[in-house]
PDB file of C-alpha atoms in Angstrom:
ATOM      1  CA  MET C   1     -14.544  19.794  -7.849  1.00  0.00           C
ATOM      2  CA  SER C   2     -16.199  17.399  -5.419  1.00  0.00           C
ATOM      3  CA  THR C   3     -14.732  16.311  -2.116  1.00  0.00           C
ATOM      4  CA  PRO C   4     -13.094  12.843  -2.351  1.00  0.00           C
ATOM      5  CA  ALA C   5     -15.626  10.185  -1.351  1.00  0.00           C
ATOM      6  CA  VAL C   6     -12.949   8.126   0.390  1.00  0.00           C
ATOM      7  CA  ARG C   7     -10.697  10.502   2.304  1.00  0.00           C
ATOM      8  CA  ILE C   8      -7.053   9.495   2.686  1.00  0.00           C
ATOM      9  CA  SER C   9      -5.508  10.414   6.030  1.00  0.00           C
ATOM     10  CA  PRO C  10      -1.728  10.741   6.354  1.00  0.00           C
ATOM     11  CA  ARG C  11      -1.597   7.280   7.934  1.00  0.00           C
ATOM     12  CA  SER C  12      -3.731   5.811   5.147  1.00  0.00           C
ATOM     13  CA  ALA C  13      -1.472   7.445   2.558  1.00  0.00           C
ATOM     14  CA  LEU C  14       1.542   5.855   4.244  1.00  0.00           C
ATOM     15  CA  VAL C  15      -0.128   2.431   4.294  1.00  0.00           C
ATOM     16  CA  LEU C  16      -1.115   2.846   0.663  1.00  0.00           C
ATOM     17  CA  GLY C  17       2.422   3.809  -0.314  1.00  0.00           C
ATOM     18  CA  VAL C  18       4.012   0.910   1.557  1.00  0.00           C
ATOM     19  CA  ALA C  19       1.492  -1.555   0.124  1.00  0.00           C
ATOM     20  CA  SER C  20       2.038  -0.249  -3.405  1.00  0.00           C
ATOM     21  CA  PHE C  21       5.795  -0.587  -2.990  1.00  0.00           C
ATOM     22  CA  ALA C  22       5.342  -4.129  -1.649  1.00  0.00           C
ATOM     23  CA  GLY C  23       3.087  -4.992  -4.580  1.00  0.00           C
ATOM     24  CA  LEU C  24       5.615  -3.595  -7.045  1.00  0.00           C
ATOM     25  CA  MET C  25       8.353  -5.687  -5.454  1.00  0.00           C
ATOM     26  CA  MET C  26       6.131  -8.755  -5.716  1.00  0.00           C
ATOM     27  CA  LEU C  27       5.993  -8.100  -9.458  1.00  0.00           C
ATOM     28  CA  CYS C  28       9.634  -7.149 -10.013  1.00  0.00           C
ATOM     29  CA  TRP C  29      11.443  -9.557  -7.682  1.00  0.00           C
ATOM     30  CA  PRO C  30      12.587 -11.988 -10.448  1.00  0.00           C
ATOM     31  CA  LEU C  31      14.592  -9.189 -12.053  1.00  0.00           C
ATOM     32  CA  LEU C  32      16.379  -8.576  -8.758  1.00  0.00           C
ATOM     33  CA  LEU C  33      16.821 -12.227  -7.763  1.00  0.00           C
ATOM     34  CA  ARG C  34      20.352 -13.582  -7.525  1.00  0.00           C
ATOM     35  CA  ALA C  35      20.239 -17.230  -8.497  1.00  0.00           C
ATOM     36  CA  GLY C  36      22.745 -19.630  -9.943  1.00  0.00           C
ATOM     37  CA  THR C  37      22.763 -20.029 -13.707  1.00  0.00           C
ATOM     38  CA  GLY C  38      20.409 -22.820 -14.693  1.00  0.00           C
ATOM     39  CA  GLU C  39      18.571 -22.916 -11.381  1.00  0.00           C
ATOM     40  CA  ARG C  40      14.811 -23.246 -11.522  1.00  0.00           C
ATOM     41  CA  VAL C  41      12.685 -20.373 -10.261  1.00  0.00           C
ATOM     42  CA  ASP C  42       9.233 -21.383  -9.052  1.00  0.00           C
ATOM     43  CA  PRO C  43       6.165 -19.144  -8.827  1.00  0.00           C
ATOM     44  CA  PRO C  44       6.079 -17.132  -5.575  1.00  0.00           C
ATOM     45  CA  PHE C  45       3.288 -18.958  -3.771  1.00  0.00           C
ATOM     46  CA  LEU C  46       4.114 -17.029  -0.604  1.00  0.00           C
ATOM     47  CA  PHE C  47       3.610 -13.770  -2.489  1.00  0.00           C
ATOM     48  CA  LEU C  48       0.303 -15.034  -3.847  1.00  0.00           C
ATOM     49  CA  ALA C  49      -0.805 -15.652  -0.271  1.00  0.00           C
ATOM     50  CA  LEU C  50       0.481 -12.314   1.022  1.00  0.00           C
ATOM     51  CA  LEU C  51      -0.810 -10.084  -1.784  1.00  0.00           C
ATOM     52  CA  PRO C  52      -4.524 -10.493  -0.931  1.00  0.00           C
ATOM     53  CA  ILE C  53      -3.647  -9.745   2.700  1.00  0.00           C
ATOM     54  CA  VAL C  54      -1.842  -6.562   1.648  1.00  0.00           C
ATOM     55  CA  ILE C  55      -4.857  -5.486  -0.417  1.00  0.00           C
ATOM     56  CA  ALA C  56      -7.223  -6.274   2.476  1.00  0.00           C
ATOM     57  CA  VAL C  57      -5.133  -4.198   4.883  1.00  0.00           C
ATOM     58  CA  VAL C  58      -5.183  -1.226   2.513  1.00  0.00           C
ATOM     59  CA  LEU C  59      -8.945  -1.478   1.986  1.00  0.00           C
ATOM     60  CA  ALA C  60      -9.525  -1.678   5.728  1.00  0.00           C
ATOM     61  CA  GLU C  61      -7.302   1.348   6.325  1.00  0.00           C
ATOM     62  CA  LEU C  62      -9.001   3.429   3.625  1.00  0.00           C
ATOM     63  CA  ASN C  63     -12.408   2.586   5.063  1.00  0.00           C
ATOM     64  CA  GLU C  64     -11.334   3.103   8.677  1.00  0.00           C
ATOM     65  CA  GLY C  65     -13.821   5.858   9.292  1.00  0.00           C
ATOM     66  CA  GLY C  66     -16.618   3.950   7.581  1.00  0.00           C
ATOM     67  CA  LEU C  67     -18.086   4.634   4.178  1.00  0.00           C
ATOM     68  CA  ASP C  68     -21.178   6.743   3.897  1.00  0.00           C
ATOM     69  CA  PRO C  69     -24.035   4.427   2.775  1.00  0.00           C
ATOM     70  CA  ARG C  70     -24.539   6.577  -0.319  1.00  0.00           C
ATOM     71  CA  VAL C  71     -20.854   6.308  -1.236  1.00  0.00           C
ATOM     72  CA  LEU C  72     -21.058   2.562  -0.661  1.00  0.00           C
ATOM     73  CA  ALA C  73     -24.070   2.413  -2.967  1.00  0.00           C
ATOM     74  CA  VAL C  74     -22.190   4.266  -5.714  1.00  0.00           C
ATOM     75  CA  LEU C  75     -19.232   1.924  -5.248  1.00  0.00           C
ATOM     76  CA  GLY C  76     -21.519  -1.090  -5.578  1.00  0.00           C
ATOM     77  CA  VAL C  77     -23.180   0.245  -8.732  1.00  0.00           C
ATOM     78  CA  LEU C  78     -19.878   1.099 -10.420  1.00  0.00           C
ATOM     79  CA  SER C  79     -18.322  -2.239  -9.405  1.00  0.00           C
ATOM     80  CA  ALA C  80     -21.300  -4.139 -10.807  1.00  0.00           C
ATOM     81  CA  ALA C  81     -21.269  -2.085 -14.010  1.00  0.00           C
ATOM     82  CA  ASN C  82     -17.545  -2.713 -14.441  1.00  0.00           C
ATOM     83  CA  ALA C  83     -18.014  -6.431 -13.819  1.00  0.00           C
ATOM     84  CA  ILE C  84     -20.734  -6.578 -16.471  1.00  0.00           C
ATOM     85  CA  LEU C  85     -18.642  -4.572 -18.934  1.00  0.00           C
ATOM     86  CA  ARG C  86     -15.725  -6.927 -18.390  1.00  0.00           C
ATOM     87  CA  GLY C  87     -18.029  -9.880 -18.900  1.00  0.00           C
ATOM     88  CA  VAL C  88     -19.212  -8.634 -22.303  1.00  0.00           C
ATOM     89  CA  SER C  89     -15.687  -7.601 -23.334  1.00  0.00           C
ATOM     90  CA  PRO C  90     -13.330 -10.111 -21.681  1.00  0.00           C
ATOM     91  CA  GLY C  91     -10.245  -8.818 -23.438  1.00  0.00           C
ATOM     92  CA  THR C  92     -11.170 -10.495 -26.725  1.00  0.00           C
ATOM     93  CA  ALA C  93      -8.715  -9.194 -29.325  1.00  0.00           C
ATOM     94  CA  GLY C  94      -7.716  -6.651 -26.713  1.00  0.00           C
ATOM     95  CA  VAL C  95     -11.133  -4.963 -26.532  1.00  0.00           C
ATOM     96  CA  GLU C  96     -11.556  -3.995 -22.878  1.00  0.00           C
ATOM     97  CA  LEU C  97     -14.368  -1.771 -21.593  1.00  0.00           C
ATOM     98  CA  THR C  98     -13.527  -1.904 -17.893  1.00  0.00           C
ATOM     99  CA  PHE C  99     -10.853   0.749 -17.702  1.00  0.00           C
ATOM    100  CA  PHE C 100     -12.733   3.802 -18.916  1.00  0.00           C
ATOM    101  CA  LEU C 101     -15.375   3.612 -16.165  1.00  0.00           C
ATOM    102  CA  LEU C 102     -12.682   2.880 -13.577  1.00  0.00           C
ATOM    103  CA  ILE C 103     -10.750   5.967 -14.681  1.00  0.00           C
ATOM    104  CA  LEU C 104     -13.834   8.194 -14.671  1.00  0.00           C
ATOM    105  CA  GLY C 105     -14.847   6.949 -11.214  1.00  0.00           C
ATOM    106  CA  GLY C 106     -11.383   7.589  -9.810  1.00  0.00           C
ATOM    107  CA  ARG C 107     -11.323  11.029 -11.392  1.00  0.00           C
ATOM    108  CA  VAL C 108     -14.599  12.123  -9.795  1.00  0.00           C
ATOM    109  CA  PHE C 109     -14.445  10.424  -6.395  1.00  0.00           C
ATOM    110  CA  GLY C 110     -10.714  10.622  -5.698  1.00  0.00           C
ATOM    111  CA  PRO C 111      -7.706   8.289  -5.458  1.00  0.00           C
ATOM    112  CA  GLY C 112      -8.930   6.346  -2.416  1.00  0.00           C
ATOM    113  CA  PHE C 113     -12.232   5.536  -4.093  1.00  0.00           C
ATOM    114  CA  GLY C 114     -10.398   4.678  -7.321  1.00  0.00           C
ATOM    115  CA  PHE C 115      -8.169   2.213  -5.485  1.00  0.00           C
ATOM    116  CA  VAL C 116     -11.142   0.494  -3.853  1.00  0.00           C
ATOM    117  CA  LEU C 117     -13.118   0.482  -7.122  1.00  0.00           C
ATOM    118  CA  GLY C 118     -10.239  -1.171  -8.973  1.00  0.00           C
ATOM    119  CA  CYS C 119     -10.102  -3.978  -6.410  1.00  0.00           C
ATOM    120  CA  THR C 120     -13.846  -4.581  -6.186  1.00  0.00           C
ATOM    121  CA  SER C 121     -14.413  -4.360  -9.954  1.00  0.00           C
ATOM    122  CA  LEU C 122     -11.824  -6.993 -10.823  1.00  0.00           C
ATOM    123  CA  PHE C 123     -12.886  -9.240  -7.942  1.00  0.00           C
ATOM    124  CA  ALA C 124     -16.568  -9.065  -8.904  1.00  0.00           C
ATOM    125  CA  SER C 125     -15.843  -9.682 -12.587  1.00  0.00           C
ATOM    126  CA  ALA C 126     -13.649 -12.681 -11.710  1.00  0.00           C
ATOM    127  CA  LEU C 127     -16.493 -14.213  -9.693  1.00  0.00           C
ATOM    128  CA  MET C 128     -18.984 -13.610 -12.502  1.00  0.00           C
ATOM    129  CA  ALA C 129     -16.748 -15.006 -15.239  1.00  0.00           C
ATOM    130  CA  ALA C 130     -15.173 -17.836 -13.175  1.00  0.00           C
ATOM    131  CA  GLY C 131     -11.844 -16.072 -13.609  1.00  0.00           C
ATOM    132  CA  VAL C 132     -10.497 -16.669 -10.118  1.00  0.00           C
ATOM    133  CA  GLY C 133      -6.884 -17.810 -10.205  1.00  0.00           C
ATOM    134  CA  PRO C 134      -3.358 -16.940  -9.073  1.00  0.00           C
ATOM    135  CA  TRP C 135      -3.396 -13.974 -11.435  1.00  0.00           C
ATOM    136  CA  LEU C 136      -6.400 -12.324  -9.724  1.00  0.00           C
ATOM    137  CA  PRO C 137      -4.531 -10.561  -6.846  1.00  0.00           C
ATOM    138  CA  TYR C 138      -2.151  -9.014  -9.385  1.00  0.00           C
ATOM    139  CA  GLN C 139      -5.063  -7.906 -11.577  1.00  0.00           C
ATOM    140  CA  MET C 140      -6.809  -6.361  -8.576  1.00  0.00           C
ATOM    141  CA  LEU C 141      -3.688  -4.501  -7.474  1.00  0.00           C
ATOM    142  CA  CYS C 142      -2.854  -3.204 -10.955  1.00  0.00           C
ATOM    143  CA  ALA C 143      -6.464  -2.115 -11.545  1.00  0.00           C
ATOM    144  CA  ALA C 144      -6.418  -0.398  -8.141  1.00  0.00           C
ATOM    145  CA  TRP C 145      -3.343   1.552  -9.242  1.00  0.00           C
ATOM    146  CA  VAL C 146      -5.173   2.596 -12.422  1.00  0.00           C
ATOM    147  CA  GLY C 147      -8.129   3.952 -10.439  1.00  0.00           C
ATOM    148  CA  MET C 148      -5.887   5.619  -7.868  1.00  0.00           C
ATOM    149  CA  GLY C 149      -3.783   7.258 -10.580  1.00  0.00           C
ATOM    150  CA  ALA C 150      -6.888   8.740 -12.181  1.00  0.00           C
ATOM    151  CA  GLY C 151      -7.776  10.340  -8.856  1.00  0.00           C
ATOM    152  CA  LEU C 152      -4.309  11.859  -8.569  1.00  0.00           C
ATOM    153  CA  LEU C 153      -4.395  13.611 -11.944  1.00  0.00           C
ATOM    154  CA  PRO C 154      -4.271  17.454 -11.865  1.00  0.00           C
ATOM    155  CA  ARG C 155      -7.645  18.974 -11.015  1.00  0.00           C
ATOM    156  CA  ARG C 156      -7.197  22.219 -12.899  1.00  0.00           C
ATOM    157  CA  PHE C 157      -8.200  20.675 -16.244  1.00  0.00           C
ATOM    158  CA  THR C 158     -11.857  20.988 -17.219  1.00  0.00           C
ATOM    159  CA  GLY C 159     -13.996  20.522 -20.310  1.00  0.00           C
ATOM    160  CA  ARG C 160     -12.284  19.206 -23.415  1.00  0.00           C
ATOM    161  CA  ALA C 161      -8.863  19.506 -21.816  1.00  0.00           C
ATOM    162  CA  GLU C 162     -10.002  17.182 -19.031  1.00  0.00           C
ATOM    163  CA  ILE C 163     -11.321  14.618 -21.517  1.00  0.00           C
ATOM    164  CA  ALA C 164      -8.047  14.778 -23.448  1.00  0.00           C
ATOM    165  CA  LEU C 165      -6.096  14.310 -20.201  1.00  0.00           C
ATOM    166  CA  LEU C 166      -8.201  11.309 -19.175  1.00  0.00           C
ATOM    167  CA  ALA C 167      -7.954   9.741 -22.630  1.00  0.00           C
ATOM    168  CA  ALA C 168      -4.165  10.139 -22.608  1.00  0.00           C
ATOM    169  CA  TYR C 169      -4.039   8.643 -19.125  1.00  0.00           C
ATOM    170  CA  GLY C 170      -6.227   5.773 -20.346  1.00  0.00           C
ATOM    171  CA  VAL C 171      -3.692   5.000 -23.067  1.00  0.00           C
ATOM    172  CA  PHE C 172      -0.814   5.083 -20.582  1.00  0.00           C
ATOM    173  CA  ALA C 173      -2.706   2.967 -18.033  1.00  0.00           C
ATOM    174  CA  SER C 174      -3.631   0.375 -20.666  1.00  0.00           C
ATOM    175  CA  TYR C 175      -0.021  -0.169 -21.665  1.00  0.00           C
ATOM    176  CA  ALA C 176       1.181  -0.104 -18.045  1.00  0.00           C
ATOM    177  CA  PHE C 177      -1.432  -2.671 -16.990  1.00  0.00           C
ATOM    178  CA  GLY C 178      -0.417  -5.020 -19.790  1.00  0.00           C
ATOM    179  CA  LEU C 179       3.270  -4.644 -18.968  1.00  0.00           C
ATOM    180  CA  LEU C 180       2.796  -5.327 -15.260  1.00  0.00           C
ATOM    181  CA  MET C 181       0.534  -8.313 -15.858  1.00  0.00           C
ATOM    182  CA  ASN C 182       3.080  -9.754 -18.283  1.00  0.00           C
ATOM    183  CA  LEU C 183       5.751  -9.306 -15.636  1.00  0.00           C
ATOM    184  CA  SER C 184       3.686 -11.296 -13.122  1.00  0.00           C
ATOM    185  CA  GLY C 185       3.839 -14.430 -15.282  1.00  0.00           C
ATOM    186  CA  TRP C 186       6.782 -14.102 -17.672  1.00  0.00           C
ATOM    187  CA  PRO C 187       9.523 -15.455 -15.336  1.00  0.00           C
ATOM    188  CA  PHE C 188       7.692 -18.782 -15.042  1.00  0.00           C
ATOM    189  CA  ILE C 189       7.112 -19.475 -18.748  1.00  0.00           C
ATOM    190  CA  ALA C 190       9.716 -21.863 -20.093  1.00  0.00           C
ATOM    191  CA  GLY C 191      11.019 -21.914 -23.647  1.00  0.00           C
ATOM    192  CA  ILE C 192       9.541 -18.665 -24.974  1.00  0.00           C
ATOM    193  CA  ALA C 193      10.139 -18.408 -28.706  1.00  0.00           C
ATOM    194  CA  VAL C 194       8.498 -15.674 -30.784  1.00  0.00           C
ATOM    195  CA  GLU C 195       8.268 -15.890 -34.556  1.00  0.00           C
ATOM    196  CA  GLY C 196      10.560 -13.355 -36.192  1.00  0.00           C
ATOM    197  CA  HIS C 197      12.922 -13.191 -33.236  1.00  0.00           C
ATOM    198  CA  GLU C 198      15.999 -15.359 -32.931  1.00  0.00           C
ATOM    199  CA  GLY C 199      16.744 -16.965 -29.598  1.00  0.00           C
ATOM    200  CA  SER C 200      14.721 -17.495 -26.467  1.00  0.00           C
ATOM    201  CA  LEU C 201      13.001 -14.677 -24.594  1.00  0.00           C
ATOM    202  CA  SER C 202      12.596 -16.688 -21.396  1.00  0.00           C
ATOM    203  CA  TYR C 203      13.703 -15.460 -18.010  1.00  0.00           C
ATOM    204  CA  VAL C 204      17.253 -16.559 -17.157  1.00  0.00           C
ATOM    205  CA  PRO C 205      17.893 -16.991 -13.407  1.00  0.00           C
ATOM    206  CA  GLY C 206      21.188 -15.456 -12.419  1.00  0.00           C
ATOM    207  CA  ALA C 207      21.501 -13.277 -15.515  1.00  0.00           C
ATOM    208  CA  ALA C 208      22.203  -9.560 -15.197  1.00  0.00           C
ATOM    209  CA  VAL C 209      19.204  -7.354 -14.427  1.00  0.00           C
ATOM    210  CA  LEU C 210      19.533  -5.422 -17.682  1.00  0.00           C
ATOM    211  CA  ASP C 211      19.745  -8.647 -19.722  1.00  0.00           C
ATOM    212  CA  ASN C 212      16.552 -10.042 -18.212  1.00  0.00           C
ATOM    213  CA  LEU C 213      14.857  -6.669 -18.476  1.00  0.00           C
ATOM    214  CA  HIS C 214      15.762  -6.520 -22.168  1.00  0.00           C
ATOM    215  CA  ARG C 215      14.334 -10.007 -22.763  1.00  0.00           C
ATOM    216  CA  PHE C 216      11.154  -9.080 -20.942  1.00  0.00           C
ATOM    217  CA  LEU C 217      10.634  -5.811 -22.838  1.00  0.00           C
ATOM    218  CA  VAL C 218      11.189  -7.532 -26.185  1.00  0.00           C
ATOM    219  CA  TYR C 219       8.787 -10.291 -25.134  1.00  0.00           C
ATOM    220  CA  THR C 220       6.154  -7.718 -24.109  1.00  0.00           C
ATOM    221  CA  VAL C 221       6.485  -5.653 -27.288  1.00  0.00           C
ATOM    222  CA  LEU C 222       6.260  -8.700 -29.553  1.00  0.00           C
ATOM    223  CA  THR C 223       3.449 -10.496 -27.741  1.00  0.00           C
ATOM    224  CA  SER C 224       1.113  -7.837 -26.333  1.00  0.00           C
ATOM    225  CA  THR C 225       2.126  -4.195 -26.766  1.00  0.00           C
ATOM    226  CA  GLY C 226       1.417  -4.057 -30.479  1.00  0.00           C
ATOM    227  CA  SER C 227      -1.798  -6.067 -30.242  1.00  0.00           C
ATOM    228  CA  TRP C 228      -3.688  -6.610 -26.983  1.00  0.00           C
ATOM    229  CA  ASP C 229      -2.408  -3.537 -25.159  1.00  0.00           C
ATOM    230  CA  THR C 230      -2.860  -1.247 -28.159  1.00  0.00           C
ATOM    231  CA  MET C 231      -6.462  -2.379 -28.642  1.00  0.00           C
ATOM    232  CA  ARG C 232      -7.097  -1.869 -24.921  1.00  0.00           C
ATOM    233  CA  ALA C 233      -5.618   1.633 -25.174  1.00  0.00           C
ATOM    234  CA  ILE C 234      -7.712   2.501 -28.236  1.00  0.00           C
ATOM    235  CA  THR C 235     -10.897   1.119 -26.685  1.00  0.00           C
ATOM    236  CA  THR C 236     -10.339   3.021 -23.447  1.00  0.00           C
ATOM    237  CA  ALA C 237      -9.451   6.317 -25.128  1.00  0.00           C
ATOM    238  CA  VAL C 238     -12.398   6.164 -27.551  1.00  0.00           C
ATOM    239  CA  ALA C 239     -14.847   5.271 -24.758  1.00  0.00           C
ATOM    240  CA  ILE C 240     -13.595   8.183 -22.647  1.00  0.00           C
ATOM    241  CA  ALA C 241     -13.802  10.577 -25.587  1.00  0.00           C
ATOM    242  CA  LEU C 242     -17.341   9.525 -26.561  1.00  0.00           C
ATOM    243  CA  LEU C 243     -18.951   8.741 -23.198  1.00  0.00           C
ATOM    244  CA  GLY C 244     -16.708  10.657 -20.806  1.00  0.00           C
ATOM    245  CA  PRO C 245     -18.534  14.032 -20.711  1.00  0.00           C
ATOM    246  CA  ALA C 246     -21.948  12.485 -20.018  1.00  0.00           C
ATOM    247  CA  ILE C 247     -20.671   9.975 -17.452  1.00  0.00           C
ATOM    248  CA  LEU C 248     -18.544  12.575 -15.668  1.00  0.00           C
ATOM    249  CA  ALA C 249     -21.580  14.846 -15.331  1.00  0.00           C
ATOM    250  CA  THR C 250     -23.673  11.965 -13.959  1.00  0.00           C
ATOM    251  CA  LEU C 251     -20.998  10.857 -11.503  1.00  0.00           C
ATOM    252  CA  ARG C 252     -20.442  14.405 -10.268  1.00  0.00           C
ATOM    253  CA  ARG C 253     -24.145  14.801  -9.572  1.00  0.00           C
ATOM    254  CA  ALA C 254     -23.993  11.543  -7.626  1.00  0.00           C
ATOM    255  CA  ALA C 255     -20.849  12.743  -5.812  1.00  0.00           C
ATOM    256  CA  ARG C 256     -22.564  15.939  -4.648  1.00  0.00           C
ATOM    257  CA  ARG C 257     -25.356  13.871  -3.140  1.00  0.00           C
ATOM    258  CA  ALA C 258     -23.126  11.107  -1.753  1.00  0.00           C
ATOM    259  CA  THR C 259     -20.485  13.303  -0.112  1.00  0.00           C
ATOM    260  CA  VAL C 260     -21.719  15.128   2.934  1.00  0.00           C
ATOM    261  CA  THR C 261     -20.098  18.465   3.652  1.00  0.00           C
ATOM    262  CA  GLY C 262     -21.239  20.914   6.263  1.00  0.00           C
ATOM    263  CA  VAL C 263     -21.116  21.869   9.914  1.00  0.00           C
ATOM    264  CA  VAL C 264     -23.398  20.572  12.639  1.00  0.00           C
ATOM    265  CA  ARG C 265     -24.270  23.353  15.064  1.00  0.00           C
ATOM    266  CA  ALA C 266     -25.336  22.668  18.615  1.00  0.00           C
ATOM    267  CA  ARG C 267     -28.614  24.192  19.704  1.00  0.00           C
TER     268      ARG C 267
END
């Protein structure tokens, strides 16, 4: 296995962990909020301002030692490829081609590289498709988690077992991404009514955590899990199964050239 292209020092790992926890709290805070029944809950504009700062701090920490120009070139190529793939498959009917390349890149180059690739891929695709909005920081963070998770998968798997592992992870990541992105917007949608389900599935300020969590999970299952998220999972798994071996081999050749290992001896 290749050396991670973006090495994570103990301090960087701590920063990454704290930032990930902060990002998760920025997504889950409505479920933990204690508000009076009937009170209005507005979107967290402060969080929207802080989340890009958190992401920027993590990226700066991961790149503290400076990226090798060859690693930076690989990052640029993969980010551009992901942006193009997202442009030609912008989630229409759930078809999403971004995740499989993100997962393969994180697998080969390591969790730090996967985190950075998730951020840059979603940011570049948003600029290309005019998709910049309050949802973008959440998309970048969730995609960064997908890439980082791929880099943290067990390294002992090779060959077909590795492809099966990555495909299974792609399915899990597709559902997790959809769930987290739903959570970022669900508390602020008023009057949610889904055909075939009696009663409202809207967020209720002041309600018990389990009650709101139940409403959210039902809302997610009925609106995206069985449709958008499932198509994303199928697309990602099939792309990994069909293209994974060839792309992994190509990326690993690039990793051997981009990652410098060795000892400099004084004359």
